[in-house]
Amino acid sequence: MTQIANKESKTLDIDLIADGKKKLNDQFSQVIANAKQKSLEGLRVVEERICEPYRGHSFELKKGQIIRYELIEGPQIIDTVYRVKSNPLGEYADSYGTSSFSGLVFGEDDSFWSNTPYLRPVATIVRDTVNLDKIKECYGPKAVHSFVYPSGRCNAGLYGRYYEDGYYNNCDLNLTQAFVDLFGEEMASQMETTQAFMHFQPMAYDKFPTNYSLFPSKGIFKKGDYVDVLVHDDMYVAFSPCPLGDQNNFNDEGPEEWVCYPIKVSILEGADGPLETVEIRNSNAPSAIEWLREGRKGMKHGKVGTNGF
Ligand SMILES: [Zn+2]
């Protein structure tokens, strides 16, 4: 919340950031509402796969298709990554772009935005059947089950540090394997650690210093719960069933006691094919390295101050 004093010295509470986000997102709220309606009416199954734990899974989606992640055997945390098919090394769903125009936690209607210089919605959650009221009832008003953590995905280093054994299955390994499957080892090795957007993990950013709390999923999710994500461009999607699994082992008996379940993934579209997507104009922004090469051509900035205290 930004506090602004007007000319009459009355203090107004104005959330400029929220206003800016709303203005941007309102442009395409109808497209999202239409996709949600189609999802409610029923979608055509293009592909369906049961995805087992302890390995990564990858999919190719056409612009306007929906990927559905569905709980079938038990609660299972998933870490998902979205890369634009025409530029898989360069553009992907990004935590900074997303937190700038959406947030760090998500529900229906929230979009995943891509990185600089593109900054556009590349995917949107159009439907989520999880009972969010129940999560909030159990774990407080800030609690959700879909979120992103800065550059987050569990990795060998983390397990190595916690358990003095880095050879446990982890999401970084699974996602890397999914990209090797898609692009081969050489290209996959050039990929940055992109942020994983997670679902089916009860959590809240409720700590200070700001950080998250992770909660057990027992009694929270039901069989058949799903999240539908609409992609706004041709996209590679990869995900890892997180080895933390159902997040119900809180006695710290170690990773070998954690329980994981398979996930059903469906690629869906409307009866007439892919759905309408968000079209947003180019952000008119350069890539940093190209701009430096051009000698910062056309750069504008503010003023250097003196006696500022
Ligand atoms: Zn993980």
Coordinates of C-alpha atoms and ligand atoms in Angstrom, one line a residue:
M1 CA 0.0 0.0 0.0
T2 CA 1.4 3.4 -1.0
Q3 CA 0.4 6.3 1.2
I4 CA 0.0 9.6 -0.8
A5 CA -0.7 13.0 0.7
N6 CA -2.8 15.2 -1.6
K7 CA -2.6 19.0 -1.8
E8 CA -5.0 19.4 1.2
S9 CA -2.6 17.2 3.2
K10 CA -5.2 14.5 3.6
T11 CA -3.6 11.1 3.4
L12 CA -5.1 8.7 0.8
D13 CA -4.5 5.0 0.8
I14 CA -3.8 4.1 -2.8
D15 CA -2.3 0.8 -4.0
L16 CA -0.7 2.0 -7.3
I17 CA 0.8 -1.4 -8.0
A18 CA -2.6 -3.2 -7.6
D19 CA -4.2 -0.5 -9.8
G20 CA -1.6 -1.1 -12.5
K21 CA -1.9 -4.8 -12.4
K22 CA -5.7 -4.6 -12.6
K23 CA -5.6 -2.2 -15.6
L24 CA -3.4 -4.7 -17.5
N25 CA -5.2 -7.8 -16.6
D26 CA -8.7 -6.3 -17.2
Q27 CA -7.7 -6.1 -20.9
F28 CA -8.1 -9.8 -21.3
S29 CA -10.5 -10.9 -18.6
Q30 CA -13.2 -11.8 -21.2
V31 CA -10.8 -14.2 -22.9
I32 CA -10.1 -15.9 -19.6
A33 CA -13.8 -16.0 -18.7
N34 CA -14.6 -17.6 -22.1
A35 CA -12.0 -20.3 -21.6
K36 CA -13.3 -21.0 -18.1
Q37 CA -16.8 -21.4 -19.5
K38 CA -15.5 -23.8 -22.1
S39 CA -13.7 -25.8 -19.4
L40 CA -17.0 -26.0 -17.4
E41 CA -18.9 -27.1 -20.4
G42 CA -16.4 -29.9 -21.2
L43 CA -13.4 -30.0 -23.4
R44 CA -12.1 -32.5 -26.1
V45 CA -9.2 -34.7 -25.0
V46 CA -6.3 -34.5 -27.4
E47 CA -3.9 -36.5 -25.3
E48 CA -3.9 -38.2 -21.9
R49 CA -1.1 -39.6 -19.9
I50 CA -0.6 -41.1 -16.4
C51 CA 2.7 -39.6 -15.1
E52 CA 4.7 -41.6 -12.6
P53 CA 6.8 -40.1 -9.7
Y54 CA 10.6 -39.9 -9.6
R55 CA 11.0 -38.7 -13.2
G56 CA 10.2 -35.6 -15.3
H57 CA 7.4 -35.4 -18.0
S58 CA 7.2 -33.1 -21.0
F59 CA 4.5 -32.0 -23.4
E60 CA 4.0 -29.9 -26.5
L61 CA 1.0 -27.7 -26.4
K62 CA -0.6 -25.7 -29.2
K63 CA -1.6 -22.1 -28.6
G64 CA -5.1 -22.2 -27.1
Q65 CA -4.9 -25.6 -25.6
I66 CA -5.3 -26.4 -21.9
I67 CA -3.1 -28.7 -19.8
R68 CA -5.0 -30.3 -17.0
Y69 CA -3.1 -31.7 -13.9
E70 CA -5.4 -34.1 -12.0
L71 CA -5.0 -35.9 -8.7
I72 CA -5.9 -39.6 -9.1
E73 CA -4.4 -41.7 -6.4
G74 CA -3.4 -39.2 -3.7
P75 CA -2.2 -35.7 -3.1
Q76 CA 1.0 -34.9 -5.1
I77 CA 2.9 -31.6 -5.3
I78 CA 3.9 -30.8 -8.9
D79 CA 6.6 -28.3 -10.2
T80 CA 5.7 -27.0 -13.7
V81 CA 7.7 -25.1 -16.2
Y82 CA 6.5 -23.3 -19.4
R83 CA 8.9 -22.5 -22.3
V84 CA 7.8 -20.7 -25.5
K85 CA 8.2 -23.1 -28.5
S86 CA 9.6 -20.6 -30.9
N87 CA 12.3 -19.4 -28.4
P88 CA 12.7 -22.1 -25.7
L89 CA 16.0 -20.8 -24.4
G90 CA 15.0 -17.2 -24.4
E91 CA 11.3 -16.9 -23.2
Y92 CA 9.6 -18.7 -20.4
A93 CA 7.1 -18.2 -17.6
D94 CA 9.1 -16.2 -15.1
S95 CA 8.6 -15.5 -11.4
Y96 CA 9.6 -11.8 -11.6
G97 CA 7.4 -11.1 -14.6
T98 CA 4.6 -13.0 -12.9
S99 CA 5.0 -11.3 -9.5
S100 CA 5.0 -7.9 -11.2
F101 CA 1.7 -8.4 -13.0
S102 CA 0.1 -11.2 -11.0
G103 CA 1.6 -12.4 -7.7
L104 CA 3.6 -15.1 -6.1
V105 CA 0.5 -17.2 -5.2
F106 CA -2.2 -18.1 -7.7
G107 CA -5.8 -19.1 -8.2
E108 CA -8.3 -19.0 -11.0
D109 CA -7.8 -16.1 -13.5
D110 CA -4.1 -15.6 -12.6
S111 CA -1.6 -15.6 -15.4
F112 CA 2.1 -16.7 -15.6
W113 CA 4.0 -13.9 -17.3
S114 CA 7.2 -14.3 -19.3
N115 CA 10.7 -12.8 -18.7
T116 CA 12.2 -9.6 -20.1
P117 CA 12.1 -8.2 -22.7
Y118 CA 8.8 -10.0 -23.6
L119 CA 6.7 -9.6 -20.4
R120 CA 3.5 -11.1 -21.6
P121 CA 1.0 -13.6 -20.2
V122 CA 2.1 -17.0 -21.6
A123 CA -0.3 -19.1 -19.5
T124 CA -3.4 -18.6 -17.3
I125 CA -5.1 -20.8 -14.6
V126 CA -8.6 -20.9 -15.9
R127 CA -10.0 -23.5 -13.5
D128 CA -9.0 -24.9 -10.1
T129 CA -11.4 -27.4 -8.4
V130 CA -9.5 -27.4 -5.1
N131 CA -11.5 -26.2 -2.1
L132 CA -9.6 -23.0 -1.3
D133 CA -11.9 -22.0 1.5
K134 CA -10.9 -25.2 3.3
I135 CA -7.2 -24.4 2.9
K136 CA -7.8 -21.0 4.4
E137 CA -10.0 -22.4 7.1
C138 CA -7.1 -24.8 8.1
Y139 CA -4.1 -22.6 7.5
G140 CA -5.2 -19.0 7.6
P141 CA -6.3 -16.3 5.1
K142 CA -3.0 -16.2 3.2
A143 CA -2.9 -19.9 2.5
V144 CA -3.2 -21.3 -1.1
H145 CA -1.9 -24.4 -3.0
S146 CA -0.4 -22.8 -6.2
F147 CA 2.7 -20.6 -5.9
V148 CA 6.1 -19.8 -7.2
Y149 CA 9.3 -19.5 -5.2
P150 CA 12.2 -17.4 -6.5
S151 CA 14.1 -19.8 -8.9
G152 CA 12.4 -22.5 -6.9
R153 CA 12.6 -26.2 -7.3
C154 CA 14.1 -28.8 -5.0
N155 CA 17.6 -29.8 -6.1
A156 CA 20.6 -32.1 -5.2
G157 CA 22.4 -29.3 -3.3
L158 CA 19.4 -28.9 -1.0
Y159 CA 19.2 -32.5 -0.2
G160 CA 22.9 -32.8 0.1
R161 CA 22.9 -30.0 2.7
Y162 CA 19.8 -31.2 4.7
Y163 CA 20.5 -34.9 4.6
E164 CA 24.2 -35.0 3.8
D165 CA 23.3 -37.1 0.7
G166 CA 22.6 -35.3 -2.6
Y167 CA 21.6 -38.5 -4.4
Y168 CA 17.9 -38.3 -3.6
N169 CA 15.4 -37.8 -6.5
N170 CA 14.7 -34.1 -6.9
C171 CA 12.7 -31.7 -9.2
D172 CA 15.7 -30.1 -10.7
L173 CA 16.9 -33.5 -11.9
N174 CA 13.5 -34.5 -13.2
L175 CA 12.9 -31.2 -15.0
T176 CA 16.4 -31.3 -16.5
Q177 CA 15.7 -34.9 -17.7
A178 CA 12.4 -33.6 -19.2
F179 CA 14.3 -31.0 -21.2
V180 CA 17.0 -33.5 -22.3
D181 CA 14.1 -35.6 -23.6
L182 CA 12.7 -32.6 -25.5
F183 CA 15.9 -30.9 -26.8
G184 CA 18.8 -33.2 -26.3
E185 CA 21.6 -32.8 -23.8
E186 CA 23.6 -30.0 -25.4
M187 CA 20.6 -27.5 -25.6
A188 CA 19.3 -28.6 -22.2
S189 CA 22.6 -27.9 -20.6
Q190 CA 22.4 -24.2 -21.8
M191 CA 19.0 -23.7 -20.1
E192 CA 18.9 -21.5 -17.1
T193 CA 17.2 -22.8 -13.9
T194 CA 13.8 -21.5 -14.7
Q195 CA 11.2 -21.0 -12.0
A196 CA 8.8 -23.8 -11.2
F197 CA 5.2 -22.9 -10.7
M198 CA 3.8 -25.3 -8.2
H199 CA 0.4 -26.8 -7.5
F200 CA -1.2 -29.0 -4.8
Q201 CA 1.1 -27.8 -2.0
P202 CA -0.8 -26.1 0.8
M203 CA 1.4 -23.1 1.8
A204 CA 1.4 -19.5 2.8
Y205 CA 3.9 -16.6 2.6
D206 CA 3.2 -15.8 6.2
K207 CA 6.5 -15.5 7.9
F208 CA 8.8 -12.6 8.8
P209 CA 11.5 -12.2 7.4
T210 CA 9.2 -13.0 4.5
N211 CA 9.2 -16.7 3.7
Y212 CA 6.7 -19.5 3.3
S213 CA 5.2 -22.1 5.6
L214 CA 4.4 -25.5 4.0
F215 CA 1.4 -27.4 5.4
P216 CA 0.3 -31.0 5.2
S217 CA -2.2 -31.9 2.5
K218 CA -4.1 -34.5 4.5
G219 CA -7.8 -33.8 4.2
I220 CA -7.3 -30.9 1.9
F221 CA -7.5 -32.4 -1.6
K222 CA -10.0 -34.8 -3.0
K223 CA -9.7 -37.5 -5.7
G224 CA -10.3 -35.9 -9.1
D225 CA -9.2 -32.3 -8.1
Y226 CA -7.6 -30.6 -11.1
V227 CA -6.0 -27.4 -12.3
D228 CA -6.6 -26.2 -15.9
V229 CA -3.9 -24.0 -17.4
L230 CA -4.5 -22.3 -20.8
V231 CA -1.4 -21.5 -22.9
H232 CA -1.3 -18.4 -25.0
D233 CA 1.4 -19.5 -27.5
D234 CA 2.8 -22.8 -28.8
M235 CA 4.5 -24.0 -25.7
Y236 CA 6.7 -26.7 -24.2
V237 CA 5.5 -27.7 -20.8
A238 CA 7.5 -29.9 -18.4
F239 CA 6.7 -30.9 -14.9
S240 CA 8.2 -32.9 -12.0
P241 CA 6.1 -34.7 -9.4
C242 CA 8.0 -33.3 -6.4
P243 CA 9.5 -36.2 -4.3
L244 CA 8.1 -34.4 -1.2
G245 CA 4.9 -36.1 -2.6
D246 CA 1.9 -35.5 -0.4
Q247 CA 3.8 -33.4 2.2
N248 CA 2.3 -35.4 5.0
N249 CA 5.5 -36.8 6.6
F250 CA 6.3 -34.2 9.2
N251 CA 8.3 -36.4 11.6
D252 CA 11.4 -35.8 9.4
E253 CA 12.0 -39.5 9.0
G254 CA 13.8 -38.7 5.8
P255 CA 13.1 -38.6 2.1
E256 CA 12.7 -42.4 1.9
E257 CA 9.5 -42.2 3.9
W258 CA 7.9 -39.5 1.7
V259 CA 4.9 -40.8 -0.3
C260 CA 4.3 -39.9 -3.9
Y261 CA 1.4 -40.6 -6.3
P262 CA 1.0 -40.6 -10.1
I263 CA -0.7 -37.6 -11.7
K264 CA -3.0 -37.7 -14.7
V265 CA -2.2 -35.1 -17.3
S266 CA -4.6 -34.2 -20.2
I267 CA -4.1 -31.9 -23.1
L268 CA -7.5 -30.4 -23.9
E269 CA -9.2 -28.1 -26.4
G270 CA -12.6 -26.9 -27.4
A271 CA -14.9 -28.9 -29.7
D272 CA -13.8 -26.7 -32.6
G273 CA -10.1 -26.8 -31.7
P274 CA -7.8 -24.5 -29.6
L275 CA -9.4 -21.8 -27.6
E276 CA -9.1 -18.0 -28.0
T277 CA -5.9 -16.7 -26.3
V278 CA -4.6 -13.5 -24.9
E279 CA -3.1 -11.3 -27.5
I280 CA -1.0 -8.5 -26.1
R281 CA 1.1 -6.0 -28.0
N282 CA 4.9 -6.3 -28.0
S283 CA 6.3 -4.7 -24.9
N284 CA 8.6 -2.4 -26.9
A285 CA 11.6 -3.3 -24.8
P286 CA 15.2 -4.3 -25.8
S287 CA 17.2 -7.2 -24.4
A288 CA 20.0 -5.8 -22.1
I289 CA 22.9 -7.3 -24.1
E290 CA 21.6 -6.0 -27.5
W291 CA 21.0 -2.6 -26.1
L292 CA 24.5 -2.5 -24.7
R293 CA 25.8 -3.5 -28.1
E294 CA 23.9 -0.5 -29.6
G295 CA 25.5 1.8 -27.1
R296 CA 22.3 2.2 -25.0
K297 CA 20.7 3.9 -28.1
G298 CA 17.7 6.1 -27.2
M299 CA 18.1 5.6 -23.4
K300 CA 16.0 7.8 -21.2
H301 CA 16.3 8.3 -17.5
G302 CA 15.6 10.6 -14.5
K303 CA 17.7 13.3 -12.9
V304 CA 20.8 13.2 -10.7
G305 CA 20.0 15.0 -7.4
T306 CA 22.0 17.1 -5.0
N307 CA 21.3 17.9 -1.4
G308 CA 18.7 15.2 -1.1
F309 CA 18.6 15.0 2.7
Ligands
ZN1 ZN 10.5 -30.8 -5.5

